[in-house]
PDB file of C-alpha atoms in Angstrom:
ATOM      1  CA  MET A  23      59.712  45.890 -40.488  1.00 48.00           C
ATOM      2  CA  GLU A  24      58.665  49.016 -38.624  1.00 77.00           C
ATOM      3  CA  TYR A  25      62.291  49.798 -37.748  1.00 77.00           C
ATOM      4  CA  GLU A  26      63.316  49.449 -41.420  1.00 81.00           C
ATOM      5  CA  THR A  27      60.533  51.869 -42.409  1.00 84.00           C
ATOM      6  CA  ILE A  28      61.746  54.371 -39.816  1.00 86.00           C
ATOM      7  CA  LEU A  29      65.313  54.099 -41.133  1.00 90.00           C
ATOM      8  CA  LEU A  30      64.110  54.560 -44.721  1.00 90.00           C
ATOM      9  CA  SER A  31      62.248  57.731 -43.732  1.00 89.00           C
ATOM     10  CA  LEU A  32      65.221  58.999 -41.738  1.00 92.00           C
ATOM     11  CA  GLY A  33      67.498  58.247 -44.697  1.00 94.00           C
ATOM     12  CA  PHE A  34      65.551  60.783 -46.770  1.00 91.00           C
ATOM     13  CA  PHE A  35      65.900  63.424 -44.048  1.00 88.00           C
ATOM     14  CA  ALA A  36      69.610  62.606 -43.650  1.00 93.00           C
ATOM     15  CA  PHE A  37      70.141  63.093 -47.395  1.00 94.00           C
ATOM     16  CA  CYS A  38      68.310  66.452 -47.371  1.00 88.00           C
ATOM     17  CA  ALA A  39      70.230  67.546 -44.268  1.00 88.00           C
ATOM     18  CA  GLY A  40      73.540  66.690 -45.948  1.00 89.00           C
ATOM     19  CA  LEU A  41      72.589  68.634 -49.076  1.00 88.00           C
ATOM     20  CA  ILE A  42      71.602  71.748 -47.118  1.00 84.00           C
ATOM     21  CA  ASP A  43      74.575  71.514 -44.767  1.00 84.00           C
ATOM     22  CA  ALA A  44      77.095  71.208 -47.607  1.00 85.00           C
ATOM     23  CA  ALA A  45      75.855  74.399 -49.250  1.00 80.00           C
ATOM     24  CA  VAL A  46      75.075  76.724 -46.337  1.00 76.00           C
ATOM     25  CA  GLY A  47      75.095  74.806 -43.053  1.00 77.00           C
ATOM     26  CA  GLY A  48      72.080  74.162 -40.867  1.00 75.00           C
ATOM     27  CA  GLY A  49      71.415  70.541 -41.804  1.00 81.00           C
ATOM     28  CA  GLY A  50      70.744  69.737 -38.158  1.00 77.00           C
ATOM     29  CA  LEU A  51      67.552  71.787 -38.417  1.00 73.00           C
ATOM     30  CA  VAL A  52      66.220  69.103 -40.753  1.00 78.00           C
ATOM     31  CA  LEU A  53      67.661  65.944 -39.225  1.00 85.00           C
ATOM     32  CA  LEU A  54      67.515  66.582 -35.477  1.00 80.00           C
ATOM     33  CA  PRO A  55      63.702  67.012 -35.251  1.00 78.00           C
ATOM     34  CA  ALA A  56      63.285  63.879 -37.412  1.00 85.00           C
ATOM     35  CA  LEU A  57      65.517  61.870 -35.061  1.00 88.00           C
ATOM     36  CA  MET A  58      63.654  63.156 -31.997  1.00 81.00           C
ATOM     37  CA  HIS A  59      60.344  62.117 -33.556  1.00 80.00           C
ATOM     38  CA  ALA A  60      61.672  58.689 -34.630  1.00 87.00           C
ATOM     39  CA  PHE A  61      63.238  57.827 -31.260  1.00 89.00           C
ATOM     40  CA  PRO A  62      60.920  59.369 -28.637  1.00 84.00           C
ATOM     41  CA  THR A  63      61.992  56.957 -25.892  1.00 86.00           C
ATOM     42  CA  ARG A  64      65.702  57.717 -26.251  1.00 87.00           C
ATOM     43  CA  SER A  65      67.388  60.400 -24.154  1.00 80.00           C
ATOM     44  CA  LEU A  66      68.116  63.781 -25.746  1.00 75.00           C
ATOM     45  CA  ALA A  67      71.838  63.142 -25.242  1.00 79.00           C
ATOM     46  CA  THR A  68      71.580  59.940 -27.318  1.00 86.00           C
ATOM     47  CA  VAL A  69      69.619  61.716 -30.068  1.00 84.00           C
ATOM     48  CA  PHE A  70      72.128  64.607 -30.089  1.00 81.00           C
ATOM     49  CA  GLY A  71      75.090  62.199 -30.126  1.00 86.00           C
ATOM     50  CA  THR A  72      73.655  60.191 -33.023  1.00 91.00           C
ATOM     51  CA  ASN A  73      72.912  63.405 -34.912  1.00 88.00           C
ATOM     52  CA  LYS A  74      76.502  64.569 -34.404  1.00 87.00           C
ATOM     53  CA  ILE A  75      78.079  61.417 -35.810  1.00 92.00           C
ATOM     54  CA  ILE A  76      75.769  61.533 -38.857  1.00 93.00           C
ATOM     55  CA  ALA A  77      76.523  65.221 -39.400  1.00 88.00           C
ATOM     56  CA  MET A  78      80.254  64.695 -38.955  1.00 90.00           C
ATOM     57  CA  ALA A  79      80.352  62.148 -41.795  1.00 93.00           C
ATOM     58  CA  GLY A  80      78.636  64.558 -44.182  1.00 91.00           C
ATOM     59  CA  THR A  81      80.657  67.570 -43.068  1.00 90.00           C
ATOM     60  CA  VAL A  82      83.968  65.741 -43.489  1.00 92.00           C
ATOM     61  CA  SER A  83      83.026  64.565 -46.995  1.00 92.00           C
ATOM     62  CA  SER A  84      81.940  68.046 -48.119  1.00 90.00           C
ATOM     63  CA  ALA A  85      85.038  69.596 -46.505  1.00 89.00           C
ATOM     64  CA  PHE A  86      87.249  67.282 -48.603  1.00 88.00           C
ATOM     65  CA  ALA A  87      85.306  68.166 -51.738  1.00 88.00           C
ATOM     66  CA  TYR A  88      85.734  71.895 -51.068  1.00 88.00           C
ATOM     67  CA  PHE A  89      89.392  71.357 -50.189  1.00 83.00           C
ATOM     68  CA  LYS A  90      90.077  70.026 -53.699  1.00 82.00           C
ATOM     69  CA  LYS A  91      88.622  73.064 -55.479  1.00 84.00           C
ATOM     70  CA  VAL A  92      88.860  76.035 -53.095  1.00 88.00           C
ATOM     71  CA  THR A  93      92.073  77.634 -51.853  1.00 87.00           C
ATOM     72  CA  ILE A  94      91.916  77.539 -48.053  1.00 90.00           C
ATOM     73  CA  ASN A  95      93.562  80.251 -45.969  1.00 91.00           C
ATOM     74  CA  TRP A  96      95.125  77.769 -43.552  1.00 93.00           C
ATOM     75  CA  LYS A  97      96.978  80.472 -41.615  1.00 93.00           C
ATOM     76  CA  LEU A  98      93.581  81.795 -40.523  1.00 94.00           C
ATOM     77  CA  ILE A  99      91.510  78.614 -40.538  1.00 95.00           C
ATOM     78  CA  LEU A 100      93.767  76.376 -38.425  1.00 96.00           C
ATOM     79  CA  PRO A 101      93.775  78.671 -35.325  1.00 96.00           C
ATOM     80  CA  THR A 102      90.019  79.165 -35.753  1.00 97.00           C
ATOM     81  CA  MET A 103      89.493  75.386 -35.907  1.00 96.00           C
ATOM     82  CA  LEU A 104      91.664  74.832 -32.834  1.00 97.00           C
ATOM     83  CA  ALA A 105      89.769  77.404 -30.764  1.00 97.00           C
ATOM     84  CA  ALA A 106      86.424  75.997 -31.936  1.00 96.00           C
ATOM     85  CA  PHE A 107      87.534  72.448 -31.079  1.00 96.00           C
ATOM     86  CA  ILE A 108      88.597  73.331 -27.529  1.00 95.00           C
ATOM     87  CA  PHE A 109      85.651  75.536 -26.659  1.00 94.00           C
ATOM     88  CA  SER A 110      83.051  73.196 -28.181  1.00 91.00           C
ATOM     89  CA  PHE A 111      84.078  70.620 -25.589  1.00 87.00           C
ATOM     90  CA  PHE A 112      83.897  73.238 -22.829  1.00 88.00           C
ATOM     91  CA  GLY A 113      80.445  74.179 -24.097  1.00 83.00           C
ATOM     92  CA  ALA A 114      79.248  70.572 -23.833  1.00 75.00           C
ATOM     93  CA  MET A 115      80.627  70.390 -20.297  1.00 75.00           C
ATOM     94  CA  SER A 116      78.881  73.650 -19.347  1.00 75.00           C
ATOM     95  CA  VAL A 117      75.496  72.714 -20.778  1.00 62.00           C
ATOM     96  CA  SER A 118      73.744  72.923 -17.394  1.00 57.00           C
ATOM     97  CA  LEU A 119      75.197  76.318 -16.401  1.00 70.00           C
ATOM     98  CA  ILE A 120      73.573  78.665 -18.936  1.00 67.00           C
ATOM     99  CA  PRO A 121      69.767  79.024 -19.218  1.00 71.00           C
ATOM    100  CA  LYS A 122      68.890  77.611 -22.626  1.00 60.00           C
ATOM    101  CA  GLU A 123      65.686  79.649 -22.834  1.00 73.00           C
ATOM    102  CA  LEU A 124      67.687  82.884 -22.651  1.00 77.00           C
ATOM    103  CA  MET A 125      70.087  81.543 -25.290  1.00 70.00           C
ATOM    104  CA  ARG A 126      67.181  80.756 -27.612  1.00 73.00           C
ATOM    105  CA  TYR A 127      65.909  84.358 -27.486  1.00 83.00           C
ATOM    106  CA  ILE A 128      69.382  85.808 -28.077  1.00 81.00           C
ATOM    107  CA  VAL A 129      70.007  83.523 -31.067  1.00 76.00           C
ATOM    108  CA  PHE A 130      66.541  84.245 -32.492  1.00 84.00           C
ATOM    109  CA  PHE A 131      67.150  88.020 -32.601  1.00 87.00           C
ATOM    110  CA  LEU A 132      70.730  87.608 -33.856  1.00 82.00           C
ATOM    111  CA  LEU A 133      69.469  85.531 -36.787  1.00 82.00           C
ATOM    112  CA  ILE A 134      66.922  88.235 -37.645  1.00 89.00           C
ATOM    113  CA  LEU A 135      69.693  90.868 -37.693  1.00 87.00           C
ATOM    114  CA  ILE A 136      71.923  88.660 -39.879  1.00 83.00           C
ATOM    115  CA  ALA A 137      69.053  88.018 -42.324  1.00 86.00           C
ATOM    116  CA  ILE A 138      68.224  91.744 -42.603  1.00 89.00           C
ATOM    117  CA  TYR A 139      71.885  92.686 -43.076  1.00 85.00           C
ATOM    118  CA  THR A 140      72.519  89.972 -45.702  1.00 82.00           C
ATOM    119  CA  PHE A 141      69.350  90.923 -47.617  1.00 86.00           C
ATOM    120  CA  ALA A 142      70.161  94.660 -47.515  1.00 84.00           C
ATOM    121  CA  LYS A 143      73.790  94.236 -48.620  1.00 78.00           C
ATOM    122  CA  LYS A 144      73.246  92.934 -52.145  1.00 75.00           C
ATOM    123  CA  ASP A 145      76.976  92.670 -52.877  1.00 72.00           C
ATOM    124  CA  LEU A 146      77.818  90.891 -49.622  1.00 67.00           C
ATOM    125  CA  GLY A 147      79.807  87.746 -50.329  1.00 61.00           C
ATOM    126  CA  LYS A 148      79.974  88.182 -54.112  1.00 68.00           C
ATOM    127  CA  ILE A 149      83.659  89.090 -54.255  1.00 67.00           C
ATOM    128  CA  HIS A 150      86.418  87.144 -52.509  1.00 63.00           C
ATOM    129  CA  THR A 151      89.017  89.465 -50.992  1.00 68.00           C
ATOM    130  CA  VAL A 152      92.400  87.956 -50.201  1.00 62.00           C
ATOM    131  CA  LEU A 153      93.313  89.598 -46.901  1.00 65.00           C
ATOM    132  CA  GLN A 154      96.767  89.695 -45.422  1.00 72.00           C
ATOM    133  CA  THR A 155      96.560  87.293 -42.503  1.00 82.00           C
ATOM    134  CA  GLY A 156      98.393  89.021 -39.668  1.00 86.00           C
ATOM    135  CA  LYS A 157      98.156  88.916 -35.893  1.00 90.00           C
ATOM    136  CA  LYS A 158      94.878  90.869 -35.883  1.00 91.00           C
ATOM    137  CA  GLU A 159      93.118  88.427 -38.249  1.00 91.00           C
ATOM    138  CA  ILE A 160      94.440  85.388 -36.381  1.00 94.00           C
ATOM    139  CA  ALA A 161      93.312  86.910 -33.059  1.00 95.00           C
ATOM    140  CA  LEU A 162      89.837  87.498 -34.527  1.00 94.00           C
ATOM    141  CA  GLY A 163      89.774  83.909 -35.798  1.00 95.00           C
ATOM    142  CA  LEU A 164      90.687  82.603 -32.348  1.00 96.00           C
ATOM    143  CA  PHE A 165      88.056  84.792 -30.675  1.00 97.00           C
ATOM    144  CA  PHE A 166      85.177  83.955 -32.999  1.00 96.00           C
ATOM    145  CA  GLY A 167      86.227  80.300 -33.237  1.00 96.00           C
ATOM    146  CA  ALA A 168      86.096  80.037 -29.437  1.00 96.00           C
ATOM    147  CA  LEU A 169      82.766  81.862 -29.271  1.00 94.00           C
ATOM    148  CA  ILE A 170      81.016  79.829 -31.970  1.00 94.00           C
ATOM    149  CA  GLY A 171      82.646  76.592 -30.811  1.00 93.00           C
ATOM    150  CA  PHE A 172      81.356  77.127 -27.273  1.00 91.00           C
ATOM    151  CA  TYR A 173      77.908  77.931 -28.652  1.00 85.00           C
ATOM    152  CA  ASP A 174      77.892  74.753 -30.762  1.00 85.00           C
ATOM    153  CA  GLY A 175      78.804  72.686 -27.719  1.00 78.00           C
ATOM    154  CA  ILE A 176      76.207  74.186 -25.415  1.00 75.00           C
ATOM    155  CA  PHE A 177      73.297  74.773 -27.813  1.00 71.00           C
ATOM    156  CA  GLY A 178      73.966  74.307 -31.551  1.00 73.00           C
ATOM    157  CA  PRO A 179      71.134  75.448 -33.865  1.00 67.00           C
ATOM    158  CA  GLY A 180      72.382  77.975 -36.428  1.00 72.00           C
ATOM    159  CA  THR A 181      76.100  77.262 -35.929  1.00 83.00           C
ATOM    160  CA  GLY A 182      76.685  76.793 -39.665  1.00 80.00           C
ATOM    161  CA  SER A 183      74.874  80.064 -40.412  1.00 79.00           C
ATOM    162  CA  PHE A 184      76.962  81.974 -37.875  1.00 86.00           C
ATOM    163  CA  LEU A 185      80.192  80.533 -39.295  1.00 91.00           C
ATOM    164  CA  LEU A 186      79.205  81.372 -42.868  1.00 88.00           C
ATOM    165  CA  PHE A 187      78.299  84.943 -41.936  1.00 88.00           C
ATOM    166  CA  LEU A 188      81.526  85.304 -39.925  1.00 90.00           C
ATOM    167  CA  PHE A 189      83.762  84.489 -42.891  1.00 92.00           C
ATOM    168  CA  VAL A 190      81.765  86.678 -45.282  1.00 89.00           C
ATOM    169  CA  LYS A 191      81.397  89.744 -43.057  1.00 87.00           C
ATOM    170  CA  VAL A 192      84.523  89.730 -40.880  1.00 90.00           C
ATOM    171  CA  PHE A 193      87.066  88.229 -43.279  1.00 89.00           C
ATOM    172  CA  ALA A 194      85.579  89.415 -46.626  1.00 86.00           C
ATOM    173  CA  PHE A 195      85.279  85.923 -48.176  1.00 89.00           C
ATOM    174  CA  ASP A 196      82.784  85.265 -50.925  1.00 87.00           C
ATOM    175  CA  PHE A 197      80.016  82.809 -50.046  1.00 86.00           C
ATOM    176  CA  LEU A 198      81.725  79.869 -51.764  1.00 87.00           C
ATOM    177  CA  ASN A 199      85.023  80.286 -49.890  1.00 88.00           C
ATOM    178  CA  ALA A 200      83.141  81.086 -46.685  1.00 89.00           C
ATOM    179  CA  SER A 201      81.122  77.887 -46.989  1.00 88.00           C
ATOM    180  CA  ALA A 202      84.309  75.844 -47.465  1.00 90.00           C
ATOM    181  CA  SER A 203      85.967  77.465 -44.438  1.00 93.00           C
ATOM    182  CA  ALA A 204      82.843  77.029 -42.306  1.00 92.00           C
ATOM    183  CA  LYS A 205      82.835  73.296 -43.083  1.00 90.00           C
ATOM    184  CA  LEU A 206      86.381  72.909 -41.774  1.00 93.00           C
ATOM    185  CA  VAL A 207      85.589  74.692 -38.508  1.00 95.00           C
ATOM    186  CA  ASN A 208      82.422  72.614 -38.187  1.00 91.00           C
ATOM    187  CA  VAL A 209      84.491  69.439 -38.555  1.00 91.00           C
ATOM    188  CA  ALA A 210      86.497  70.560 -35.529  1.00 94.00           C
ATOM    189  CA  THR A 211      83.408  71.204 -33.386  1.00 92.00           C
ATOM    190  CA  ASN A 212      81.866  67.866 -34.405  1.00 87.00           C
ATOM    191  CA  ILE A 213      85.015  65.903 -33.558  1.00 91.00           C
ATOM    192  CA  SER A 214      85.195  67.676 -30.215  1.00 91.00           C
ATOM    193  CA  ALA A 215      81.587  66.712 -29.488  1.00 84.00           C
ATOM    194  CA  MET A 216      82.427  63.073 -30.235  1.00 86.00           C
ATOM    195  CA  PHE A 217      84.952  63.104 -27.384  1.00 89.00           C
ATOM    196  CA  PHE A 218      81.970  63.773 -25.119  1.00 84.00           C
ATOM    197  CA  PHE A 219      79.248  61.597 -26.679  1.00 84.00           C
ATOM    198  CA  ILE A 220      81.153  58.391 -27.555  1.00 89.00           C
ATOM    199  CA  PRO A 221      82.657  57.631 -24.099  1.00 90.00           C
ATOM    200  CA  ALA A 222      79.259  58.392 -22.548  1.00 83.00           C
ATOM    201  CA  GLY A 223      77.587  55.796 -24.819  1.00 88.00           C
ATOM    202  CA  HIS A 224      75.233  58.316 -26.429  1.00 85.00           C
ATOM    203  CA  ILE A 225      75.363  56.910 -29.990  1.00 91.00           C
ATOM    204  CA  LEU A 226      72.868  54.655 -31.805  1.00 94.00           C
ATOM    205  CA  TRP A 227      75.562  53.042 -33.933  1.00 95.00           C
ATOM    206  CA  MET A 228      73.470  51.008 -36.395  1.00 93.00           C
ATOM    207  CA  ALA A 229      71.143  53.873 -37.263  1.00 94.00           C
ATOM    208  CA  GLY A 230      74.034  56.336 -37.135  1.00 95.00           C
ATOM    209  CA  ILE A 231      76.168  54.487 -39.690  1.00 95.00           C
ATOM    210  CA  ILE A 232      73.301  53.915 -42.150  1.00 95.00           C
ATOM    211  CA  LEU A 233      72.136  57.532 -41.933  1.00 96.00           C
ATOM    212  CA  ALA A 234      75.725  58.783 -42.159  1.00 96.00           C
ATOM    213  CA  VAL A 235      75.971  57.182 -45.615  1.00 96.00           C
ATOM    214  CA  CYS A 236      72.769  58.988 -46.677  1.00 96.00           C
ATOM    215  CA  ASN A 237      74.124  62.244 -45.252  1.00 96.00           C
ATOM    216  CA  VAL A 238      77.385  61.855 -47.194  1.00 96.00           C
ATOM    217  CA  LEU A 239      75.437  61.337 -50.453  1.00 96.00           C
ATOM    218  CA  GLY A 240      73.442  64.493 -49.714  1.00 93.00           C
ATOM    219  CA  SER A 241      76.640  66.392 -48.906  1.00 93.00           C
ATOM    220  CA  LEU A 242      78.190  65.425 -52.240  1.00 93.00           C
ATOM    221  CA  ALA A 243      75.048  66.631 -54.046  1.00 92.00           C
ATOM    222  CA  GLY A 244      75.012  69.894 -52.093  1.00 89.00           C
ATOM    223  CA  THR A 245      78.702  70.526 -52.779  1.00 91.00           C
ATOM    224  CA  ALA A 246      78.183  69.910 -56.502  1.00 91.00           C
ATOM    225  CA  LEU A 247      75.327  72.460 -56.535  1.00 88.00           C
ATOM    226  CA  ALA A 248      77.470  75.006 -54.684  1.00 88.00           C
ATOM    227  CA  PHE A 249      80.296  74.667 -57.231  1.00 88.00           C
ATOM    228  CA  LYS A 250      77.944  74.730 -60.208  1.00 89.00           C
ATOM    229  CA  TYR A 251      75.971  77.822 -59.229  1.00 88.00           C
ATOM    230  CA  GLY A 252      78.545  79.674 -57.109  1.00 84.00           C
ATOM    231  CA  SER A 253      78.271  82.342 -54.429  1.00 75.00           C
ATOM    232  CA  GLY A 254      75.024  83.862 -55.734  1.00 81.00           C
ATOM    233  CA  PHE A 255      73.234  80.552 -55.290  1.00 81.00           C
ATOM    234  CA  ILE A 256      74.703  80.071 -51.796  1.00 79.00           C
ATOM    235  CA  ARG A 257      73.629  83.592 -50.781  1.00 83.00           C
ATOM    236  CA  ILE A 258      69.996  82.912 -51.788  1.00 85.00           C
ATOM    237  CA  PHE A 259      70.072  79.471 -50.164  1.00 82.00           C
ATOM    238  CA  PHE A 260      71.552  81.069 -47.027  1.00 81.00           C
ATOM    239  CA  LEU A 261      68.719  83.622 -46.824  1.00 86.00           C
ATOM    240  CA  ILE A 262      66.088  80.882 -47.317  1.00 86.00           C
ATOM    241  CA  LEU A 263      67.681  78.842 -44.533  1.00 80.00           C
ATOM    242  CA  LEU A 264      67.749  81.872 -42.211  1.00 82.00           C
ATOM    243  CA  ILE A 265      64.047  82.554 -42.840  1.00 87.00           C
ATOM    244  CA  PHE A 266      63.254  78.886 -42.132  1.00 82.00           C
ATOM    245  CA  LEU A 267      65.347  78.930 -38.956  1.00 78.00           C
ATOM    246  CA  ILE A 268      63.818  82.199 -37.745  1.00 85.00           C
ATOM    247  CA  GLY A 269      60.312  80.874 -38.427  1.00 87.00           C
ATOM    248  CA  ARG A 270      60.941  77.594 -36.630  1.00 79.00           C
ATOM    249  CA  MET A 271      62.577  79.190 -33.606  1.00 79.00           C
ATOM    250  CA  GLY A 272      59.923  81.907 -33.471  1.00 86.00           C
ATOM    251  CA  TYR A 273      57.143  79.329 -33.478  1.00 86.00           C
ATOM    252  CA  ASP A 274      58.830  77.396 -30.658  1.00 79.00           C
ATOM    253  CA  LEU A 275      59.383  80.568 -28.606  1.00 85.00           C
ATOM    254  CA  PHE A 276      56.070  82.372 -29.016  1.00 88.00           C
ATOM    255  CA  PHE A 277      53.413  79.722 -29.795  1.00 80.00           C
TER     256      PHE A 277
END
């Protein structure tokens, strides 16, 4: 009975994580700590692997929902997804080579800068600009896809926020189109991670499948909210998520 109670509690967190992730990314900030608390005797690799398979289910479902209603710039997105896929796997392989403590400080200050910039630029992400996708844009997509993909493989927290900001700032998407594009790139990094976690046996399959269903339901709710309220809603939600992420990381780093 205790295990069923744990799953019920985790189902709520999985739903909330899916809702947040579908709108602005960052659902792992909700679900991962809950999984770590629920399964204290499991290895971190197993917790991370289970989290990835839950997140992948929700991300794929929201990506399909966006795909039906948002025009995707495939000429830009496909190279970005490919680079993210490849370098996410390299990031997972290199996890022991880069000091995570240093990475945490760098990410913490980057998130502060992104939050300040997004708050100061009131019109950021309100208008969707259709850019000509030439060699320069594709090269930028490959570069940032590789960079964020590697980061997701080696560390992870804030990946969705970085992707969202990338498409808004660098490629002049509005927040709705940026969120859709970020989901597709995130699908690639999640699938890449599965190539590492599944063969290594780092998945709690029973819990993972049940919580994946909850995450998908949350993702569908989050996608519906994003379509109903548009880019303005996503911008505010994005800022709230950044403040939460900055607060959580700051507490872990300095207290």
